[in-house]
Tab-separated table of C-alpha atoms in Angstrom:
chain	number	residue	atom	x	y	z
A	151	UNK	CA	-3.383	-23.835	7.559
A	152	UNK	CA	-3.097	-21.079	4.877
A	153	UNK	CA	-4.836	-18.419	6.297
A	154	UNK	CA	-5.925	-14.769	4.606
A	155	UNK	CA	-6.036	-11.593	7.081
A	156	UNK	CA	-7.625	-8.545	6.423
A	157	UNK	CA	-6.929	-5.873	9.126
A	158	UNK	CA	-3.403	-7.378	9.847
A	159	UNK	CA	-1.769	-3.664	10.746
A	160	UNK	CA	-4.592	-3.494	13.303
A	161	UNK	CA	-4.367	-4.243	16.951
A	162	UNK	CA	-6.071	-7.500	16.951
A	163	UNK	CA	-4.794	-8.670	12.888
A	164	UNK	CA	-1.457	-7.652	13.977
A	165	UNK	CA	-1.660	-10.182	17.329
A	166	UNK	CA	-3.305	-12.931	15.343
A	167	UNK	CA	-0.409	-12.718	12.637
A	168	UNK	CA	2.001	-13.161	15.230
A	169	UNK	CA	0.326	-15.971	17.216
A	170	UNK	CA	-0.798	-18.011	13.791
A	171	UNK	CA	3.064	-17.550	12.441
A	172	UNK	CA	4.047	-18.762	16.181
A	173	UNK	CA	1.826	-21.927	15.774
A	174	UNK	CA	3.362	-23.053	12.295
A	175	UNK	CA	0.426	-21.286	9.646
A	176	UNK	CA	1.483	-19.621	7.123
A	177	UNK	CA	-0.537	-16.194	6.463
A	178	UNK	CA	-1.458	-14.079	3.147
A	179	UNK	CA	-2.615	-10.507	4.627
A	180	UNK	CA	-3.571	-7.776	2.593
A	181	UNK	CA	-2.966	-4.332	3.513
A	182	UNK	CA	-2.777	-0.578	2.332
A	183	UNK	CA	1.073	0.140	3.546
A	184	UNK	CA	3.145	-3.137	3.435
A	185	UNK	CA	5.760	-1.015	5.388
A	186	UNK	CA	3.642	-1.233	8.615
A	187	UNK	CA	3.924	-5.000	8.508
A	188	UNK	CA	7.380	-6.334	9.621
A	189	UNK	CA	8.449	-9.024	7.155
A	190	UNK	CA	8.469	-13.022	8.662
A	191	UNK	CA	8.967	-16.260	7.573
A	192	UNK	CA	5.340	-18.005	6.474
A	193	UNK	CA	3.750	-14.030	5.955
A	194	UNK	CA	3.338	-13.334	2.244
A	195	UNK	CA	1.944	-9.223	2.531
A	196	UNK	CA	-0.036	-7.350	-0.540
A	197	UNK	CA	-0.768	-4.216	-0.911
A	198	UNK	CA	-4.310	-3.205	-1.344
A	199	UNK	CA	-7.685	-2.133	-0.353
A	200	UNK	CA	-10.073	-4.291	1.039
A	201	UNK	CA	-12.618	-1.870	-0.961
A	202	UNK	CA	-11.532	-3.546	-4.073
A	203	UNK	CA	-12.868	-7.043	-5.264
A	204	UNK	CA	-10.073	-7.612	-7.071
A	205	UNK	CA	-7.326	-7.533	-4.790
A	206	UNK	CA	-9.586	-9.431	-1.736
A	207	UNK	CA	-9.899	-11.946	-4.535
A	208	UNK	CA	-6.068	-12.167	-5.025
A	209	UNK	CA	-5.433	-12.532	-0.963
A	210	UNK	CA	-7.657	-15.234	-0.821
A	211	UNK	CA	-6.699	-17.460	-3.815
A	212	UNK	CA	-5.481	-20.472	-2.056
A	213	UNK	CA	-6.139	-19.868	1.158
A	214	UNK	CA	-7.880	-22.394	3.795
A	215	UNK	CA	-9.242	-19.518	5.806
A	216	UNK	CA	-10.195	-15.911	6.494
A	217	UNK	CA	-9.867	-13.865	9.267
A	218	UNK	CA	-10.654	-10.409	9.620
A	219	UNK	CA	-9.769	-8.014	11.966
A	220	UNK	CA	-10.989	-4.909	10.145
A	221	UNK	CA	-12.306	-2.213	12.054
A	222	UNK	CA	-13.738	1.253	11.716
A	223	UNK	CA	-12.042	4.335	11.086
A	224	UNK	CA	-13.156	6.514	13.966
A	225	UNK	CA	-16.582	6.360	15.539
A	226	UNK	CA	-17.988	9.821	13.903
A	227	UNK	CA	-17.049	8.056	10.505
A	228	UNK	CA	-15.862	4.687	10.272
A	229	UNK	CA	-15.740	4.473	6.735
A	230	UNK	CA	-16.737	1.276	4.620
A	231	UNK	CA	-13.807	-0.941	5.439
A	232	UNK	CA	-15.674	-3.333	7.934
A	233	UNK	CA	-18.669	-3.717	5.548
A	234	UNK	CA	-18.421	-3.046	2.168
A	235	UNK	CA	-14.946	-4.969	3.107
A	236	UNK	CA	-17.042	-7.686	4.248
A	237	UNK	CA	-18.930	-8.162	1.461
A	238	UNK	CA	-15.985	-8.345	-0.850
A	239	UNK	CA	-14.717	-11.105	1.116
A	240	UNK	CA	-17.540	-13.464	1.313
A	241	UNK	CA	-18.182	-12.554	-2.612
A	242	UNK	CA	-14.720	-14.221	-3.065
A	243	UNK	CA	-14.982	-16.529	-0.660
A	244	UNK	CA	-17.892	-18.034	-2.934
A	245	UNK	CA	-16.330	-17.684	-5.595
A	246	UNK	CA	-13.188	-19.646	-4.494
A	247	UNK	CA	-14.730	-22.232	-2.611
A	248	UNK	CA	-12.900	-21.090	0.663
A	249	UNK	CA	-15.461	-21.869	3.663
A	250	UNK	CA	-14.350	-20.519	7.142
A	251	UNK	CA	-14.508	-16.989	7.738
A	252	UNK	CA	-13.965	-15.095	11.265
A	253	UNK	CA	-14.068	-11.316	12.088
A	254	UNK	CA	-14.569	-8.714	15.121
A	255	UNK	CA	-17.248	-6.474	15.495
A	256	UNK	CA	-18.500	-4.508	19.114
A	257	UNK	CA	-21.000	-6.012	21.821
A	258	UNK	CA	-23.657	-3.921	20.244
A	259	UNK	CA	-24.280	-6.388	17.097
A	260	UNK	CA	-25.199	-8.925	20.431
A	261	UNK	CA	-28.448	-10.159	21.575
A	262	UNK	CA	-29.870	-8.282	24.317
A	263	UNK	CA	-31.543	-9.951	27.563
A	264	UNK	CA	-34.282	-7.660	26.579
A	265	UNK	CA	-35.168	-8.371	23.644
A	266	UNK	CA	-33.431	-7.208	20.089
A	267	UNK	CA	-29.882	-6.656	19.584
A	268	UNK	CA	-27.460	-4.306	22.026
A	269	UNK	CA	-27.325	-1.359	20.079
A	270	UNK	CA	-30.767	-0.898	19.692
A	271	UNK	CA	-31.470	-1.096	23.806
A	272	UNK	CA	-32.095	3.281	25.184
A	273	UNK	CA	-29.276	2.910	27.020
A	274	UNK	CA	-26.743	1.996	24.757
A	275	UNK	CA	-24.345	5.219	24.218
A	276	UNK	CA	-25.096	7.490	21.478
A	277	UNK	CA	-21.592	7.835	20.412
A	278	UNK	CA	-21.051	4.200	18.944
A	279	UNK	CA	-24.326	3.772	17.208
A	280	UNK	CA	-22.459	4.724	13.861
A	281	UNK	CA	-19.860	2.176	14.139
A	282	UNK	CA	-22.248	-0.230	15.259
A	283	UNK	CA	-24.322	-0.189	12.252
A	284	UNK	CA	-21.017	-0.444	10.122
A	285	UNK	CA	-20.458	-3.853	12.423
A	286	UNK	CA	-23.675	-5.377	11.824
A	287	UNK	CA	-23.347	-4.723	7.943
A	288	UNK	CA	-20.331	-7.056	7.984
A	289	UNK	CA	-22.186	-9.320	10.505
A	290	UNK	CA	-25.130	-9.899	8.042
A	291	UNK	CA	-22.859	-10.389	5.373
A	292	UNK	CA	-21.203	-13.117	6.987
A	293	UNK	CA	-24.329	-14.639	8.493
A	294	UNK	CA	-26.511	-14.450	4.664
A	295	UNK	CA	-23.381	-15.776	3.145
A	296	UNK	CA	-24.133	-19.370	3.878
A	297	UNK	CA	-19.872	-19.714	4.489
A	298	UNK	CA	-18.822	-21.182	7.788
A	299	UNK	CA	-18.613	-18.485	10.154
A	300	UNK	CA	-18.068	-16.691	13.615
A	301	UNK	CA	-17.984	-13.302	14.950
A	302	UNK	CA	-16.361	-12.690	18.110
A	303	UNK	CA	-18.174	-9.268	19.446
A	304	UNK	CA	-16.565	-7.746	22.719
A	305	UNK	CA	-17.171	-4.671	25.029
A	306	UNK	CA	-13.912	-2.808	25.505
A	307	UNK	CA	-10.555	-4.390	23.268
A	308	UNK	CA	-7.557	-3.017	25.718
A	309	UNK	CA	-4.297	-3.706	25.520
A	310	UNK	CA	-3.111	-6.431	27.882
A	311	UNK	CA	-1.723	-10.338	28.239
A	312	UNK	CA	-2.408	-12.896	26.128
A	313	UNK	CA	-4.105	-15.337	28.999
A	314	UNK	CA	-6.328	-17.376	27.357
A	315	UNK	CA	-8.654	-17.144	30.145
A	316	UNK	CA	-11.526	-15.333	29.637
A	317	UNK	CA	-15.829	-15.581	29.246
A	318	UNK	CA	-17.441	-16.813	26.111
A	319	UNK	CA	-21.135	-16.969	25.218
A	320	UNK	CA	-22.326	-17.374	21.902
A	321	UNK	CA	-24.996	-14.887	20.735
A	322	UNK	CA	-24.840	-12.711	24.072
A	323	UNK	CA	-21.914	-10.576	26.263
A	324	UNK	CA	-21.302	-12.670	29.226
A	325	UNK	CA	-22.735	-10.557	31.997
A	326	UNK	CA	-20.312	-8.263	33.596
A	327	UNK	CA	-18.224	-9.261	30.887
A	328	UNK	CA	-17.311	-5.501	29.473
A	329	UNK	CA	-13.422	-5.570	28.493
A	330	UNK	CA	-10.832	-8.034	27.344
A	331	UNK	CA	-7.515	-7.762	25.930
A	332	UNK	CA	-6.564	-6.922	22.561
A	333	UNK	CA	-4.337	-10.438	23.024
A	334	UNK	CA	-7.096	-12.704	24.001
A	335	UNK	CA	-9.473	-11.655	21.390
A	336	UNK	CA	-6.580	-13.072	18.600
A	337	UNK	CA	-6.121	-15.649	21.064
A	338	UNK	CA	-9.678	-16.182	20.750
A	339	UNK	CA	-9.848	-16.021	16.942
A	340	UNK	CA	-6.950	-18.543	16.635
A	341	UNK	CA	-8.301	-20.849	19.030
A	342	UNK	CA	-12.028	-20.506	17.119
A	343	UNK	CA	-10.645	-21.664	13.782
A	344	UNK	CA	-7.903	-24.539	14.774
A	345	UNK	CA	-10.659	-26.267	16.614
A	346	UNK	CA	-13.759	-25.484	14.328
A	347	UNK	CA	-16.056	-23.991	17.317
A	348	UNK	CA	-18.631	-21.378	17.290
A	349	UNK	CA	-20.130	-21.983	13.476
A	350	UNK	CA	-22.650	-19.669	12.174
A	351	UNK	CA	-22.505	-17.994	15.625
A	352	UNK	CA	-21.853	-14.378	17.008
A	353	UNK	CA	-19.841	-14.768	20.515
A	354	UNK	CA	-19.570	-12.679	23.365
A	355	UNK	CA	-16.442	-12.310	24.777
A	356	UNK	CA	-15.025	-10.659	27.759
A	357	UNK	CA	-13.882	-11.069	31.589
């Protein structure tokens, strides 16, 4: 596949870059400072904002696929990247006829066995309400888009192995399941789109 990635000088873009390369795709990735993305065969890098239609558009010209690994800034202000972001890429996506679209957002944008999502329970922490909003703005883009999607939504992303083994459940966190590597979430994301699963679906993902 062709694939475009957003967030590729991220933790998780950076990973998937290097295991969709690995597997024989070739990858488009648009970022702010080419310099922080080491030049490979099959990785064609622009630079560019995510913030503007124009050059989203231009990333995802040809592609068979999108992934996103774009996160937010900090969690007092995370900044638009992640939603406004979003939005430009299923707007193109639309446009271009380009159908499968996977991204990363926090547990919080998960149903909760109570009722309503995560981030809305009493006890979910205070601090990470901001960037949870930001996450479900790009979640509701995706999911009103009408495009083939999946969100993988995690507790904890820590750096680790790439094992492959790990807890998936598709609209909730597995229970317990609180942490998984930065590695097996683009494991997971690679895995998600070469075999189709998880359409139209938010997944939990964890240990």
């Amino acid at each position: 596949m062709h694939i475009a990635v957003f967030g590729g000088t991220g933790r998780v873009g950076g990973r998937f870059i290097e295991y969709a390369l690995a597997e024989g795709h070739t990858v488009r990735a648009l970022v702010r400072d080419p310099a922080k993305l080491a030049p490979r065969p099959g990785l064609d890098v622009i630079a560019g904002d995510v913030l503007n239609p124009a050059d989203v558009e231009r990333t995802i010209t040809g592609a068979d696929a999108v992934v996103s690994g774009l996160g937010g800034a900090g969690v007092n202000d995370p900044g638009d990247a992640q939603s406004q972001g979003m939005r430009n890429i299923v707007a193109a996506m639309q446009k271009l006829g380009v159908r499968r679209v996977l991204g990363v957002a926090g547990g919080g944008i998960l149903n909760s066995v109570n009722g309503g999502l995560r981030h809305d329970q009493p006890s979910f922490p205070d601090v990470f309400k901001k960037v949870s909003a930001k996450h479900k703005e790009a979640w509701l883009a995706m999911r009103d888009s009408g495009l083939d999607w999946t969100m993988v939504a995690t507790g904890d992303i820590v750096p680790g192995e790439r094992t492959g083994v790990y807890r998936t459940l598709e609209e909730f966190l597995p229970d317990g399941g609180r942490k998984i590597s930065v590695e097996d979430v683009a494991d997971f994301l690679l895995m998600a789109l070469r075999e189709r699963k998880h359409l139209q679906k938010r997944v939990g993902a964890g240990y």
